[in-house]
PDB file of C-alpha atoms and ligand atoms in Angstrom:
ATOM      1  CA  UNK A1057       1.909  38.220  -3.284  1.00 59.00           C
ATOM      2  CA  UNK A1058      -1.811  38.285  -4.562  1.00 78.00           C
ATOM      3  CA  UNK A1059      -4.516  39.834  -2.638  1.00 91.00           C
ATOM      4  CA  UNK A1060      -5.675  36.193  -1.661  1.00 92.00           C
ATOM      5  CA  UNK A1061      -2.346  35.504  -0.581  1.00 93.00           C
ATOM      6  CA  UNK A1062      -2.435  38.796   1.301  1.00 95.00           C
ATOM      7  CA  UNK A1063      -5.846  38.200   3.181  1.00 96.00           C
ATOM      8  CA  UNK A1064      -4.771  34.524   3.625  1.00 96.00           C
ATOM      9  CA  UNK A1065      -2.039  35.316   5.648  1.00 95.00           C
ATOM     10  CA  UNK A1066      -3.756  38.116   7.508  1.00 97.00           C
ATOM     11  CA  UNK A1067      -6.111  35.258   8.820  1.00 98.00           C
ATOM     12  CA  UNK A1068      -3.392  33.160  10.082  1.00 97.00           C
ATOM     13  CA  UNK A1069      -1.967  36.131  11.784  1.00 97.00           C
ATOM     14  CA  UNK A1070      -5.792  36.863  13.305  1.00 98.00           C
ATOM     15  CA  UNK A1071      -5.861  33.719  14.618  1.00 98.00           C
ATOM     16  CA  UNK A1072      -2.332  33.566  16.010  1.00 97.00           C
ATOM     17  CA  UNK A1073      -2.832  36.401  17.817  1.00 97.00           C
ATOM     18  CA  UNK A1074      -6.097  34.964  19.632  1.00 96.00           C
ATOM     19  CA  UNK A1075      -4.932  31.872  20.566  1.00 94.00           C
ATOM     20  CA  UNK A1076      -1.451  30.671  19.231  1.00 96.00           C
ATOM     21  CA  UNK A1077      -0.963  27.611  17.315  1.00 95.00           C
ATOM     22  CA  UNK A1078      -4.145  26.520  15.982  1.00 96.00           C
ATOM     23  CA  UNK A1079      -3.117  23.084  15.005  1.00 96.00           C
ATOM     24  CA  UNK A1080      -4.939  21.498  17.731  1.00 96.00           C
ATOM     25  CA  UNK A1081      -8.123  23.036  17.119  1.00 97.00           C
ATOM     26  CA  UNK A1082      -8.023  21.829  13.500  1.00 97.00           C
ATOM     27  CA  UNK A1083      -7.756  18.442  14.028  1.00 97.00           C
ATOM     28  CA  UNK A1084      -9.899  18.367  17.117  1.00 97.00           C
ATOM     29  CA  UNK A1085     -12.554  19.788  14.673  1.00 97.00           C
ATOM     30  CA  UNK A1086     -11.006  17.176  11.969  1.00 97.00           C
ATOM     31  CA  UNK A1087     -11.596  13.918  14.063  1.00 96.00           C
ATOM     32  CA  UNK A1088     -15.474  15.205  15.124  1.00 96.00           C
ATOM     33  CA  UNK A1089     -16.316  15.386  11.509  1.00 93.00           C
ATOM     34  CA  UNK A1090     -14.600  12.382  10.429  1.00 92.00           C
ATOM     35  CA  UNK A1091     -13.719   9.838  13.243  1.00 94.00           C
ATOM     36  CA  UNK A1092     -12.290   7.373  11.018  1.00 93.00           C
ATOM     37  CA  UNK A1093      -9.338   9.685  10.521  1.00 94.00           C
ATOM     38  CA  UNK A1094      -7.770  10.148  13.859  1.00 94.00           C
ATOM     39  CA  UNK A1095      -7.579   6.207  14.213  1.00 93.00           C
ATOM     40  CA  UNK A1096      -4.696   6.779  11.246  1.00 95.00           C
ATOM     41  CA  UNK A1097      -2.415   8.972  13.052  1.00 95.00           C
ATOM     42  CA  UNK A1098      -1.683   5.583  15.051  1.00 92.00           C
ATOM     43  CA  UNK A1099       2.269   6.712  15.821  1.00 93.00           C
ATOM     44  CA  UNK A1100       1.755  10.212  16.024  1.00 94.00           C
ATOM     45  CA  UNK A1101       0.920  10.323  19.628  1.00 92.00           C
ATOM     46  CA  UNK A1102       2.636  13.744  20.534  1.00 94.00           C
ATOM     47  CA  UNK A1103       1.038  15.323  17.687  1.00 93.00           C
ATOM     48  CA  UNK A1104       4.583  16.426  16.084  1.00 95.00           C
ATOM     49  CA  UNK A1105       3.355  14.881  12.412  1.00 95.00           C
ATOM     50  CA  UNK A1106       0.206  16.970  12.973  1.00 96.00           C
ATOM     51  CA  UNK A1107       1.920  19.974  13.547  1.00 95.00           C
ATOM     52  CA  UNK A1108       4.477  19.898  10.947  1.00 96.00           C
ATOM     53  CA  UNK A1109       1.802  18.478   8.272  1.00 95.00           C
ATOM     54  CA  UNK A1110      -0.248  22.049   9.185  1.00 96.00           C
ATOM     55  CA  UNK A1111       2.374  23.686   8.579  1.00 95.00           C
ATOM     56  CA  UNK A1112       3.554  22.233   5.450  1.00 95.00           C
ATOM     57  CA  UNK A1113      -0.140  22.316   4.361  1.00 94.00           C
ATOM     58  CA  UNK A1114      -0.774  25.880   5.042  1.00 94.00           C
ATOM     59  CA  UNK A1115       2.325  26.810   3.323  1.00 94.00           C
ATOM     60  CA  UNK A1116       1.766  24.784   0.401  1.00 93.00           C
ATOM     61  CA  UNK A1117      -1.914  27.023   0.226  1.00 92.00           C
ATOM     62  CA  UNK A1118       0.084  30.256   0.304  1.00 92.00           C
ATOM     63  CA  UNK A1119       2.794  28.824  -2.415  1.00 92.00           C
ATOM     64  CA  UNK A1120      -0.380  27.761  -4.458  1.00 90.00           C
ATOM     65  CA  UNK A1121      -1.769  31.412  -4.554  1.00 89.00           C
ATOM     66  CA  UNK A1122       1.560  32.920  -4.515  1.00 88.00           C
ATOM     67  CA  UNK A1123       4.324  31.596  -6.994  1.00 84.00           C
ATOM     68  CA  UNK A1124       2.720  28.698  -7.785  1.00 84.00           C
ATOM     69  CA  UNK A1125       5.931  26.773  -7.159  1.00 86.00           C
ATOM     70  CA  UNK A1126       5.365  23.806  -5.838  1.00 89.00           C
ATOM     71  CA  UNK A1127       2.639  23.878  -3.961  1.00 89.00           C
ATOM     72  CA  UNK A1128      -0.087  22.271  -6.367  1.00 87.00           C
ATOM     73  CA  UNK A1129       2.152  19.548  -7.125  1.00 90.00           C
ATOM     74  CA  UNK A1130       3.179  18.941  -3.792  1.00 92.00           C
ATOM     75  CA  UNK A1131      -0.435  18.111  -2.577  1.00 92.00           C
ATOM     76  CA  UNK A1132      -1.210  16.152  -5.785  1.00 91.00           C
ATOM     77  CA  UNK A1133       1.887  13.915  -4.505  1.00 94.00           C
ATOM     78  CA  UNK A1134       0.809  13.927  -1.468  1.00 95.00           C
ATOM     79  CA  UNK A1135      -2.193  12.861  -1.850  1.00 94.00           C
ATOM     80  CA  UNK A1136      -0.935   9.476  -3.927  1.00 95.00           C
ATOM     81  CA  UNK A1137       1.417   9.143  -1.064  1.00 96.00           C
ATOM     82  CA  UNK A1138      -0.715   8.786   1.914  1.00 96.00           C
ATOM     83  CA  UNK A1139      -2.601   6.493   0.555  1.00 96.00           C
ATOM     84  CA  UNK A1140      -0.180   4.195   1.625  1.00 95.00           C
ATOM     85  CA  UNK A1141      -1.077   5.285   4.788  1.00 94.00           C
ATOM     86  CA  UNK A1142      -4.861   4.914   5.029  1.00 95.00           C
ATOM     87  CA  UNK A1143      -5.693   8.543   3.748  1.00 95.00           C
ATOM     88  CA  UNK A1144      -8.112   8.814   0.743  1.00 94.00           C
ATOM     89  CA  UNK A1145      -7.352  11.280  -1.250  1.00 92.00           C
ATOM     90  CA  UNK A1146     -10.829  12.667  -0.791  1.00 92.00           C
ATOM     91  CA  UNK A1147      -9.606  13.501   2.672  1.00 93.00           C
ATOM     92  CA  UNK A1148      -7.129  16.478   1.673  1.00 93.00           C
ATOM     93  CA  UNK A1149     -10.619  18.371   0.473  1.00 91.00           C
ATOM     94  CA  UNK A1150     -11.784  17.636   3.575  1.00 92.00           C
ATOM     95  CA  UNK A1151      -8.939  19.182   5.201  1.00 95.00           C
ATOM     96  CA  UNK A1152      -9.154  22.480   3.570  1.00 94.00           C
ATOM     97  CA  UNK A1153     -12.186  22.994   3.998  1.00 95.00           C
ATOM     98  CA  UNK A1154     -12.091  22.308   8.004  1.00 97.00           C
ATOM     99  CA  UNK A1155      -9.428  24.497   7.985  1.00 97.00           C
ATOM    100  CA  UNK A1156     -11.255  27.070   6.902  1.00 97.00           C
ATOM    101  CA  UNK A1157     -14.346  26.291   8.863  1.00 98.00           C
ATOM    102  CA  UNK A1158     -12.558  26.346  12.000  1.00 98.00           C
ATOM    103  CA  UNK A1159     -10.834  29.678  11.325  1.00 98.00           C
ATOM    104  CA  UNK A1160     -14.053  31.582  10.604  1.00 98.00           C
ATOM    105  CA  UNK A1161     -15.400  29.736  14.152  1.00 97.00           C
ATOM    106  CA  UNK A1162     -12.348  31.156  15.759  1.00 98.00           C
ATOM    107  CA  UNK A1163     -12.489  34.529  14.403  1.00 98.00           C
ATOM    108  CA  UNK A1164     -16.475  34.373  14.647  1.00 98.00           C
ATOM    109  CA  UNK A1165     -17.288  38.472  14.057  1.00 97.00           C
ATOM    110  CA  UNK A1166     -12.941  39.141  12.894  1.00 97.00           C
ATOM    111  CA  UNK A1167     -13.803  37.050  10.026  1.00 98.00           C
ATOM    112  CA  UNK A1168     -14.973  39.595   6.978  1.00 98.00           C
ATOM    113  CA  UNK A1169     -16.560  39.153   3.965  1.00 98.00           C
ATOM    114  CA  UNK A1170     -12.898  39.383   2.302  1.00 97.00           C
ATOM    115  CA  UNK A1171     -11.942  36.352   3.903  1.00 98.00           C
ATOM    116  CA  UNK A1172     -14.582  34.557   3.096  1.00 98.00           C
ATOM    117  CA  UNK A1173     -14.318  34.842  -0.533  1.00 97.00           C
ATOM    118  CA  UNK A1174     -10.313  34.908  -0.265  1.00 96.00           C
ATOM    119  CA  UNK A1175     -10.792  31.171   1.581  1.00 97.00           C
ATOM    120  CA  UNK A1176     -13.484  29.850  -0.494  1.00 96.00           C
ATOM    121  CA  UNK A1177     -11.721  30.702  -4.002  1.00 94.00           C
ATOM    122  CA  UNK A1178      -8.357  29.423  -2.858  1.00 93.00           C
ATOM    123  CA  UNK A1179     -10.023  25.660  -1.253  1.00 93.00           C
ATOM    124  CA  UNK A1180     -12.258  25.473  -4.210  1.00 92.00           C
ATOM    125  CA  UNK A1181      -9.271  25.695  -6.599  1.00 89.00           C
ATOM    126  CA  UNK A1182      -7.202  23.413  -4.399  1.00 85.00           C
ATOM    127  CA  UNK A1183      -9.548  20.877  -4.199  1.00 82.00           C
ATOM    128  CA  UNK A1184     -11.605  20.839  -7.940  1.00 73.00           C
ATOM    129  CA  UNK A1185      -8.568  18.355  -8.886  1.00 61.00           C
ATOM    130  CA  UNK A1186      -9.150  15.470  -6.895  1.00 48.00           C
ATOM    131  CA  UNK A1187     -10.401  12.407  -8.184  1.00 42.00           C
TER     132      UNK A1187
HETATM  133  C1  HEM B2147       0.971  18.828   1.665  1.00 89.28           C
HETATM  134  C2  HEM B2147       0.322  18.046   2.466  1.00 89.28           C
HETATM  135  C3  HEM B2147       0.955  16.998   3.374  1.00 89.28           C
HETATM  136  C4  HEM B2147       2.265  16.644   3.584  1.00 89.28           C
HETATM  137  C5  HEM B2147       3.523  17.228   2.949  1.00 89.28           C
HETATM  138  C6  HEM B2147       2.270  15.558   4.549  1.00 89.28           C
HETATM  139  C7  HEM B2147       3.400  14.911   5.034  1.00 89.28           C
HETATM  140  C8  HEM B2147       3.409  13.816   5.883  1.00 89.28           C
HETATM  141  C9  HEM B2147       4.605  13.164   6.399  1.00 89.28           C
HETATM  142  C10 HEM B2147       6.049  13.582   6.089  1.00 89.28           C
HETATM  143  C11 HEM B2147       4.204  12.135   7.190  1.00 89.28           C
HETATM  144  C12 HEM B2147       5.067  11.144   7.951  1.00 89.28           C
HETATM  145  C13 HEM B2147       5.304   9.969   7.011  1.00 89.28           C
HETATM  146  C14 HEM B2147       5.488   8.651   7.661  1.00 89.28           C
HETATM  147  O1  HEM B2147       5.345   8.531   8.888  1.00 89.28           O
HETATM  148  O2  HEM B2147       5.717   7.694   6.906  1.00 89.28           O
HETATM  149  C15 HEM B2147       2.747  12.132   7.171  1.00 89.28           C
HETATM  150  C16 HEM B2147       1.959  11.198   7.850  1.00 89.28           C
HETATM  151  C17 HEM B2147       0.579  11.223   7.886  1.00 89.28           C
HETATM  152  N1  HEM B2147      -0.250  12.150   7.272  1.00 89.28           N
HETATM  153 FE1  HEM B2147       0.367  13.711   6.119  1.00 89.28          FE
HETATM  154  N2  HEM B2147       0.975  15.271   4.913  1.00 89.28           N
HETATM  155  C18 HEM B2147       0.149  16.135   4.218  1.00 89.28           C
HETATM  156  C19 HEM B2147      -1.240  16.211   4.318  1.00 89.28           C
HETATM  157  C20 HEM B2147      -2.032  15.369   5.080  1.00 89.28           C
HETATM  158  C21 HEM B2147      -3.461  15.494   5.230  1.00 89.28           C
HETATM  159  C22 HEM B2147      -4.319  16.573   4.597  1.00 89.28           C
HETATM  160  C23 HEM B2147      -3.869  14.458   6.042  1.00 89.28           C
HETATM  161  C24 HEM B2147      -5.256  14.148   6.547  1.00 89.28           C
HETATM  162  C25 HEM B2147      -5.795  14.842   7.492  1.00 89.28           C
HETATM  163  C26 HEM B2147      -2.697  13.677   6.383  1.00 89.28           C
HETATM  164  C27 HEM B2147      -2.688  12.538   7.182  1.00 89.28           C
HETATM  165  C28 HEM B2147      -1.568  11.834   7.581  1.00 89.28           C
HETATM  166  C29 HEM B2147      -1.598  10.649   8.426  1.00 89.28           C
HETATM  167  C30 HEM B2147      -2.839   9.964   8.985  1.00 89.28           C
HETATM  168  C31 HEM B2147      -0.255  10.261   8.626  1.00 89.28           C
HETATM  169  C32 HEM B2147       0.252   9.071   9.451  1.00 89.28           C
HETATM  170  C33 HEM B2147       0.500   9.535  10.875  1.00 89.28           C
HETATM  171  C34 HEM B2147       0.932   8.377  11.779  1.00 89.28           C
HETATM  172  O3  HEM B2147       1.551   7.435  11.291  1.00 89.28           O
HETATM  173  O4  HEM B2147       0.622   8.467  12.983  1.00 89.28           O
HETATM  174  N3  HEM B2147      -1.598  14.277   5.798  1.00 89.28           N
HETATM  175  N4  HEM B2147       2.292  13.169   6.380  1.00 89.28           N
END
């Protein structure tokens, strides 16, 4: 695993341990900076997409700075694919970097210098390839 990888996964398990799944805190954060998104998850009313997209999304981040598997090419397709469903591709940098945002909020004075740099190198490589 590389040290990003490492410190990536150290976050997660920081923020597990304060409050659990942090799913809905994502998205709630999400929807306030971009409205027009939660109108799309129009079937998704128990929130099981949401969850299982996280978690496909974070492990796709980990793959990305790990083994570099799949998990470039996976969001690449991704991306092309929701489009069917209303998402711009534009929106999957968006995500990212939310994600990020809302774990340093949650971590607040737990979140280290480490992280930040960890976080900000692994969404600024993820996301340089959009178009
Ligand atoms: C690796 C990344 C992702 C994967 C593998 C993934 C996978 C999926 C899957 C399997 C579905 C259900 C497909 C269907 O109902 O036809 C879905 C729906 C959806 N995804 Fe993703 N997703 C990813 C990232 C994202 C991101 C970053 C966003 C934007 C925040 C997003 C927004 C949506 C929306 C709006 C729907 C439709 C939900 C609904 O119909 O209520 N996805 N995604």
């Amino acid at each position: 695993m590389s040290n990003d990888a490492a410190i990536i996964t150290e976050t997660l398990e920081r923020v597990a341990e304060r409050l659990g799944d942090p799913t809905p805190f994502v998205f709630q954060r999400l929807f306030i900076e971009a409205p027009e998104i939660e109108s799309l998850f129009v079937r998704d009313a128990d929130g099981l997409v949401r969850g299982q997209m996280f978690q496909v999304t974070i492990e796709s981040l980990l793959d990305f700075l790990g083994d570099r598997s799949y998990g470039a090419n996976l969001i690449q397709i991704e991306r092309v694919n929701h489009q069917g469903l209303g998402v711009d591709p534009k929106v999957f940098d968006t995500f990212y970097v939310t994600v990020m945002a809302t774990f340093k909020d949650i971590l607040g004075a737990d979140w280290t210098a480490e992280m930040e740099a960890a976080w900000t190198r692994a969404v600024g490589e993820l996301t340089s390839h959009s178009g």
